[in-house]
Structure formats: C-alpha cells, structure tokens
Short mmCIF file of C-alpha atoms in Angstrom, two decimals:
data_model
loop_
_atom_site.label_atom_id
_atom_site.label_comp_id
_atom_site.label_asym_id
_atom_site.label_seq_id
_atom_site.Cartn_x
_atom_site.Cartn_y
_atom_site.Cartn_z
CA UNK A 22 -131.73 -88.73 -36.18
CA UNK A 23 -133.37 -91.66 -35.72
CA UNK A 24 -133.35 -93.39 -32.12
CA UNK A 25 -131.15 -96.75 -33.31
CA UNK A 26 -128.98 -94.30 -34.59
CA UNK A 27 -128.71 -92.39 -31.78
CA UNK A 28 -128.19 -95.36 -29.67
CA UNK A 29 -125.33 -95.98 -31.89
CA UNK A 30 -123.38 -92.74 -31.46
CA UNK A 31 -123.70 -92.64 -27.77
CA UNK A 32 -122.58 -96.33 -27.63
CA UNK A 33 -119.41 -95.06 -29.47
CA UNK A 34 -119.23 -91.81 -27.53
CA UNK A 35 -119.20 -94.09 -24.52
CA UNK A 36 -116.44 -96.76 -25.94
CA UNK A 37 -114.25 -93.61 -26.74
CA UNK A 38 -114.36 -92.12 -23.10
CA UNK A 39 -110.74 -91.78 -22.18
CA UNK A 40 -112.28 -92.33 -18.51
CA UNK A 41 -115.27 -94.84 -18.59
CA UNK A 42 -114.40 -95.95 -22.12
CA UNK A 43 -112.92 -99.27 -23.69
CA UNK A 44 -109.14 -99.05 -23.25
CA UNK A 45 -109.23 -100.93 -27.27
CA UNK A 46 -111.43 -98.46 -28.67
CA UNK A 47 -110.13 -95.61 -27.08
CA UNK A 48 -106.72 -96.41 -28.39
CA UNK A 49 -107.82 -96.75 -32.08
CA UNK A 50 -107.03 -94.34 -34.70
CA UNK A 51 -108.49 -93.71 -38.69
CA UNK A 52 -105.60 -96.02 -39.69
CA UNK A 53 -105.74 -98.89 -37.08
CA UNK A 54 -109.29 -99.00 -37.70
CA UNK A 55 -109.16 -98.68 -41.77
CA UNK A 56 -108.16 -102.14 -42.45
CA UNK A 57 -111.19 -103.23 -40.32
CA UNK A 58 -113.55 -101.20 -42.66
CA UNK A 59 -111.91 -102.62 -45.57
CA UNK A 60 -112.83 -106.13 -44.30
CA UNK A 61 -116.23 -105.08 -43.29
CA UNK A 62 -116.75 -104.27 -46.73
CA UNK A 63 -115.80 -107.54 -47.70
CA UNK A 64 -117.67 -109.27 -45.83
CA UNK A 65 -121.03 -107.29 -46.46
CA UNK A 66 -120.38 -108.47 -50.49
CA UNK A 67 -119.80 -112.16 -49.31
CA UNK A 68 -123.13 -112.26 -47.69
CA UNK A 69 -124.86 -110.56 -50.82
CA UNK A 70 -122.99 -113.27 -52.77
CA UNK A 71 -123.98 -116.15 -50.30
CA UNK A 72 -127.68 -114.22 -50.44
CA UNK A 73 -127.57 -114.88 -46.92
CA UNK A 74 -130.12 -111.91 -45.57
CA UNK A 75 -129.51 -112.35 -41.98
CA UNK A 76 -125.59 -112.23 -41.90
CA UNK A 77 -125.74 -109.28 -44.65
CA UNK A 78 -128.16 -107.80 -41.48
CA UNK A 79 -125.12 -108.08 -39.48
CA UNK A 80 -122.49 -107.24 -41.52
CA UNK A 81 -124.10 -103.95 -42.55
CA UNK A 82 -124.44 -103.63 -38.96
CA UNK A 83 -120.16 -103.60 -38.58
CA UNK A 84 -119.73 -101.98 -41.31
CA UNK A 85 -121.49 -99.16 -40.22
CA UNK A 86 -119.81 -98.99 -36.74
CA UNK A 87 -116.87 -97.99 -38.87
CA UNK A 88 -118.55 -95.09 -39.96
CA UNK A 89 -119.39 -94.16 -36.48
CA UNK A 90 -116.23 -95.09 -35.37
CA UNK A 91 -113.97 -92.57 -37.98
CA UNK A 92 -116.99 -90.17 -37.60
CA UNK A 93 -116.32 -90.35 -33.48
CA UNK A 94 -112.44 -90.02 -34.17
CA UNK A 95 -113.03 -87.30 -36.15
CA UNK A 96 -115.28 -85.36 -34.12
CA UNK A 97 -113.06 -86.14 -31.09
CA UNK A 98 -110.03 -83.99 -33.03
CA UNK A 99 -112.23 -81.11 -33.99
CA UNK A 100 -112.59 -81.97 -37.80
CA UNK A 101 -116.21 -83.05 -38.13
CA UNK A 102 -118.90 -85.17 -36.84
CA UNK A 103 -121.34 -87.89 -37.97
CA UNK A 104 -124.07 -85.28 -38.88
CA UNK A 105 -121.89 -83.29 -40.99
CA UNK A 106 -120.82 -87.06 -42.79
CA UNK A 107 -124.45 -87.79 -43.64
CA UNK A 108 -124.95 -84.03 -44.56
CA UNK A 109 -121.87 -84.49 -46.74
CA UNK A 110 -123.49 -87.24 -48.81
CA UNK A 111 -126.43 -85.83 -49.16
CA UNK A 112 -125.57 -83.25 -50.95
CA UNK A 113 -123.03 -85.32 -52.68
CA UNK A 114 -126.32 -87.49 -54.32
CA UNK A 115 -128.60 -84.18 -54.35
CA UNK A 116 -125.66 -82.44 -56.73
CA UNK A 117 -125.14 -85.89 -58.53
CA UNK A 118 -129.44 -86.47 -59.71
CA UNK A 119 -130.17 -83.27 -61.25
CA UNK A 120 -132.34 -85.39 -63.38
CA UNK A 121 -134.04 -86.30 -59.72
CA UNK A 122 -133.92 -83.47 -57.82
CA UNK A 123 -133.22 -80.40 -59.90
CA UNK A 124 -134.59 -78.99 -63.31
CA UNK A 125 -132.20 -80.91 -65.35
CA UNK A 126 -134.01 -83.52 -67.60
CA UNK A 127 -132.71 -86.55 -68.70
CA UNK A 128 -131.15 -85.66 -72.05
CA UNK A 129 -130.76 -89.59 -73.20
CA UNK A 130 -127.33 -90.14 -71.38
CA UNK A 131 -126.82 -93.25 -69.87
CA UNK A 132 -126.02 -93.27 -66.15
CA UNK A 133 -122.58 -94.39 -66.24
CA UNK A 134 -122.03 -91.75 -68.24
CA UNK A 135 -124.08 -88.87 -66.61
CA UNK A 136 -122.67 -90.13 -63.17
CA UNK A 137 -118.83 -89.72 -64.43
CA UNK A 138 -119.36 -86.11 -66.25
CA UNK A 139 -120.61 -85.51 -62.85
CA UNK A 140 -118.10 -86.82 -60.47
CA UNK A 141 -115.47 -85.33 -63.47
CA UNK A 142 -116.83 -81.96 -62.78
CA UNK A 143 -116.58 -82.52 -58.77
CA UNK A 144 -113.00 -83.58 -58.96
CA UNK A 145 -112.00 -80.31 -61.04
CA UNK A 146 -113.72 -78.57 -58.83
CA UNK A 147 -111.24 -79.98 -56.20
CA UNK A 148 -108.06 -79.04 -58.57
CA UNK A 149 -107.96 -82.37 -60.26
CA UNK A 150 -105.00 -82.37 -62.85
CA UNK A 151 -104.99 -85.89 -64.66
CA UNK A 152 -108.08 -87.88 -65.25
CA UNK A 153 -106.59 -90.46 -63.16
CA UNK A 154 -106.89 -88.50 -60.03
CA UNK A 155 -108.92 -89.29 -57.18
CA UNK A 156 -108.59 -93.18 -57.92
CA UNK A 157 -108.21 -94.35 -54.29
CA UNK A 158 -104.62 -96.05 -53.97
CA UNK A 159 -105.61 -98.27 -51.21
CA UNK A 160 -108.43 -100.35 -53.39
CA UNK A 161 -107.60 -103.94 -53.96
CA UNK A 162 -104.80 -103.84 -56.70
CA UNK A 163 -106.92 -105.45 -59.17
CA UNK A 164 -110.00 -103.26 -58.68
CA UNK A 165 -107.85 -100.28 -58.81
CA UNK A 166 -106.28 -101.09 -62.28
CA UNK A 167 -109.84 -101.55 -63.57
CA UNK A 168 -110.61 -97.82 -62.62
CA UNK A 169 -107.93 -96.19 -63.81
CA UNK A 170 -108.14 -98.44 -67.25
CA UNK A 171 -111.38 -96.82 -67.33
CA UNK A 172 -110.51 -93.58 -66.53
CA UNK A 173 -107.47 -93.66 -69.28
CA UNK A 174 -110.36 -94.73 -71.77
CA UNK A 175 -112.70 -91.85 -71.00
CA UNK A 176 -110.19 -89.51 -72.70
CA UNK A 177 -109.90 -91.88 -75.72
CA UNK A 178 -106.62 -93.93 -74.42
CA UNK A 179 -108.13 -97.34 -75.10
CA UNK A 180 -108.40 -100.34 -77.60
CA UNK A 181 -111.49 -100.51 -79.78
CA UNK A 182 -112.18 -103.88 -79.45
CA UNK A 183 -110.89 -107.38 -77.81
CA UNK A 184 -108.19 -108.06 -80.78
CA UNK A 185 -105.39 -105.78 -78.87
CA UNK A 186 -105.72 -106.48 -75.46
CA UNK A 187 -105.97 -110.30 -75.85
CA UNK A 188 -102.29 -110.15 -77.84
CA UNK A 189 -100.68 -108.13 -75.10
CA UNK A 190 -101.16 -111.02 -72.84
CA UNK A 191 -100.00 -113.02 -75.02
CA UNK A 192 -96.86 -110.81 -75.44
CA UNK A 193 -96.74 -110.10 -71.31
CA UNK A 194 -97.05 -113.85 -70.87
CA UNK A 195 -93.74 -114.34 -73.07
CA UNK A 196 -91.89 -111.46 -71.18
CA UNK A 197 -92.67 -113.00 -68.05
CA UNK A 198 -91.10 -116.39 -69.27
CA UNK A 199 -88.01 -113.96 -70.84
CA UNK A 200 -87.73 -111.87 -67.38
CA UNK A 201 -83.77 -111.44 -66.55
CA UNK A 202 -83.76 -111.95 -62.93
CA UNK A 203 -86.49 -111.72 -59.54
CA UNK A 204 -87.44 -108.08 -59.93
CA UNK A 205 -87.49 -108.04 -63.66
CA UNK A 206 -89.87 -111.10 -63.40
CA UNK A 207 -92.11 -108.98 -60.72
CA UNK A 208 -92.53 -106.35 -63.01
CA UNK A 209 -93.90 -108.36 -66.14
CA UNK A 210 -96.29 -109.79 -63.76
CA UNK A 211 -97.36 -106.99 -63.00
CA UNK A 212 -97.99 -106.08 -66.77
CA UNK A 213 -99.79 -109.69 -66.95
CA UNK A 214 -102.20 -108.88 -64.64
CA UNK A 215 -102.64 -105.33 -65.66
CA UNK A 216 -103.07 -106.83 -69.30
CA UNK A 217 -105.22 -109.46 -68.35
CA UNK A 218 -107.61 -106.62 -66.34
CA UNK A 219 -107.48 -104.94 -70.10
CA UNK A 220 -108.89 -107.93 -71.71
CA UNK A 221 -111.50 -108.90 -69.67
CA UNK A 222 -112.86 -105.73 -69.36
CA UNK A 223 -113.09 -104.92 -72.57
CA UNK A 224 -115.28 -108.19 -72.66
CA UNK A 225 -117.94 -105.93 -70.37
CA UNK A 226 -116.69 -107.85 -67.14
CA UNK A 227 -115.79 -106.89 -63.67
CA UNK A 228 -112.70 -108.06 -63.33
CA UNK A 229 -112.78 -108.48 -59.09
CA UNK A 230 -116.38 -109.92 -60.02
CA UNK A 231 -114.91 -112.68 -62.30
CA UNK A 232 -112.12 -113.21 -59.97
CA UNK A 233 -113.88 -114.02 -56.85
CA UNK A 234 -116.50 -116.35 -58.82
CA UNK A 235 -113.26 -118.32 -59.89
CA UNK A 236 -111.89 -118.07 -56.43
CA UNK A 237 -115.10 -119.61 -55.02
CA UNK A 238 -115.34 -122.07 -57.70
CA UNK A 239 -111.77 -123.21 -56.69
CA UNK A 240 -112.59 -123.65 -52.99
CA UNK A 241 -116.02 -125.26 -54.00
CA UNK A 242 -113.97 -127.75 -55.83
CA UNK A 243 -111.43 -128.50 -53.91
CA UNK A 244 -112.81 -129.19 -51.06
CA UNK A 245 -115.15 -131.68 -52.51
CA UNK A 246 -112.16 -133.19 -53.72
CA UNK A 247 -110.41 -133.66 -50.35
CA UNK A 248 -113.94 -134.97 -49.23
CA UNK A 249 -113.94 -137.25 -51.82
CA UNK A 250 -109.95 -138.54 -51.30
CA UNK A 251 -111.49 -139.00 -47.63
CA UNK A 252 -114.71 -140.73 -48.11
CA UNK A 253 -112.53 -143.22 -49.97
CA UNK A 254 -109.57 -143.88 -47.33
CA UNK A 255 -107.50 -142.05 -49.18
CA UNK A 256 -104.91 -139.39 -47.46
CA UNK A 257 -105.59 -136.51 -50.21
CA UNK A 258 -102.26 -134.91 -49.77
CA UNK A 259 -100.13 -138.46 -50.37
CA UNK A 260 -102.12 -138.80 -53.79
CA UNK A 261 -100.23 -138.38 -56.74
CA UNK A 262 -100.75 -135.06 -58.71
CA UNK A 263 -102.35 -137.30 -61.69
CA UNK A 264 -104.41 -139.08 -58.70
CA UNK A 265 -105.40 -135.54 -57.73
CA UNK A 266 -106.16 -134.46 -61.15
CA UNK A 267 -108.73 -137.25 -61.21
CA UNK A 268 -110.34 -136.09 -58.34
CA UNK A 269 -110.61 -132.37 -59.82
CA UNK A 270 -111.99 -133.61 -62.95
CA UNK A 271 -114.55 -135.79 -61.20
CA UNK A 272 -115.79 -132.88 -58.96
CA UNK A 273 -115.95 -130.54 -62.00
CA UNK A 274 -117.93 -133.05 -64.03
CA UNK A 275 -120.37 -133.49 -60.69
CA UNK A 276 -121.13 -129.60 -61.28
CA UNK A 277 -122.32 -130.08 -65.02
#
C-alpha cells in the first residue's frame, strides 16, 4: 500500500489503542459511526454539486476515514481488515468487466443492463429469493423506493409509459385528502410519494437528483427573498403571506 495510506491506518490503529488511543474513537462502534458515513457521503455529493474541488478534496478525505474506521473495527474483532476490503472490491469490479478484464466481448448490451445481469447473478449466488433483495433498507427513503421500483420492473412489473403512473398520483393525491384519521393519512402519503417516485422516473429522472435541485432552488430563493424584505426595512417574517408571495415571485423572475 501506498505510504498516505499507510499513514492512514496507523493513524487509526493509534486512535483505537484502548491504552494510548482517543477515549471517542476507541469507544465507537460500526453503528455509532454509520450515520457519520452516511453524512460523509452527503457531503462528498454537495461539493461535486457546488463543483467546489478543494472541499470535495476534503470530503473524500472523511469519507474515507470511515472506511478505515469500520475496516479498524472490524479487524479489531477478528472479522477482516482493510486489505481484505480493497481485495474484496477488486474482485468485485474484476468479476463485474468481463468485457475489460476477461474474454467476454461486448455483445451490444448496454451497461446498465450488463452491470444488473451481473450483480443479479452475484446476489443468487448469495441465496437471493426475490428480486428485491439486497436493496439496502437504510438508503434515504426516497432513493430506496427508486431501486426497488426498478428492481420490480426488471421482471416486467412496471407501466409502459407515463399515462399510468401520472393518474395514480392523481388518485393517491385524492386518498390522501379522503384519509379517515392520522395513521390512515400517513399511509396514503406514503403511496404519494411512492407514486410520485413512479412518475418521475418513468420520465428517465433521478428522483433524489430532482429533489435536491428543487431543494436548493428553494433555499436559493428564499433567502434572496429575506435579503430582499431586509434591504428594504422590512421584517420578512411580519410580511403578509401575499407580501411574501411578492417577494418569491420577484426572486424567481430575477433567475430568468
């Protein structure tokens, strides 16, 4: 391994000593550090989307000091070690480019397709007994209904077009308004969004994609409308909703 990387691991080796260690890092485990690697993630896709190439320098930095860090738990418990992680993959992208590394040609499949059959036949492999296995439970709920949307499609449980989908929101939308009581109302949201998911990717769009455009969009907005309301005397929260509306409008047209 390469010397930074080595550096690394014996940085974490040391932070882990239950004698010389961190007492923090020493009393971490895989699931009081998994929500940190979950953010890291995040925040290595906000600095690709803010094409900022010095903080996605850093944030690929944290984000792999989680993999050193599970690696060093692991290790620590007898189960594996760094090495065998990077082995692991590997041989993971070795198996999954017979096109690249094998004697396989490329027979005219796309890669989306090429890269599923393959990934299909690994999960088998593993005992898989629905095609939705091996869809990660703990992916961001709206992420996670695109995958298994597109899982249920790849053995021909899907619309044909955008017709379908776009009049099950409509009909979610007016069983939402109809919901009975709290928890009936929770669960028709929940076929909303799932619905909505439907829709839009059946319009060849990532749904978490879209939705954190729109999200930044929002804040973009918004906060040029509170600097407006301020640049202008004006206490943005005591403004009317109409007054408020005006200000929305006036940033949105200042985008066009």
């Amino acid at each position: 391994m390469s010397e930074p990387l080595n550096r690394l691991l014996s940085i974490m080796a040391r932070l882990r000593d239950p004698q010389d260690g961190c007492e923090w890092d020493v009393a971490q485990t895989f699931a009081t550090i998994a929500p940190y690697t979950i953010e890291e993630a995040y925040e290595v896709a906000d600095a690709i989307e803010r094409d900022d190439m010095a903080a996605l320098k850093d944030e690929l930095g944290d984000l792999l000091l989680q993999v050193v860090f599970h690696a060093r738990i692991a290790e620590e418990a007898g189960h594996f070690d760094f090495s065998a992680v990077a082995n692991a993959i590997s041989d993971k992208m070795h198996a999954r480019h017979p096109h690249v590394f094998g004697d396989q040609p490329d027979i005219g499949q796309s890669r989306e397709v090429r890269w599923e059959s393959l990934k299909a036949q690994e999960r088998a492999a593993k005992g898989a007994s629905s095609a939705l296995d091996g869809v990660a439970a703990a992916l961001p709920a709206l992420m996670r209904a695109e995958k298994l949307q597109k899982r249920a499609a790849r053995v021909g449980f899907d619309w044909p077009d955008v017709s379908a989908p776009a009049d099950k929101v409509l009909e979610e939308m007016a069983e939402l308004a109809d919901a009975r009581d709290p928890d009936h109302a929770v669960e028709e949201a929940g076929d909303l969004l799932f619905a909505a998911v439907n829709l839009i990717r059946k319009h060849g769009i990532a749904p978490e994609d879209a939705l954190r455009r729109g999200n930044a969009k929002f804040e973009r907005r918004f906060r040029q409308m509170e600097q407006m309301a301020s640049a202008r005397g004006q206490d943005f929260a005591a403004l009317s909703l109409d007054e408020q509306e005006a200000l929305w409008l006036e940033a949105k047209a200042s985008e066009v």
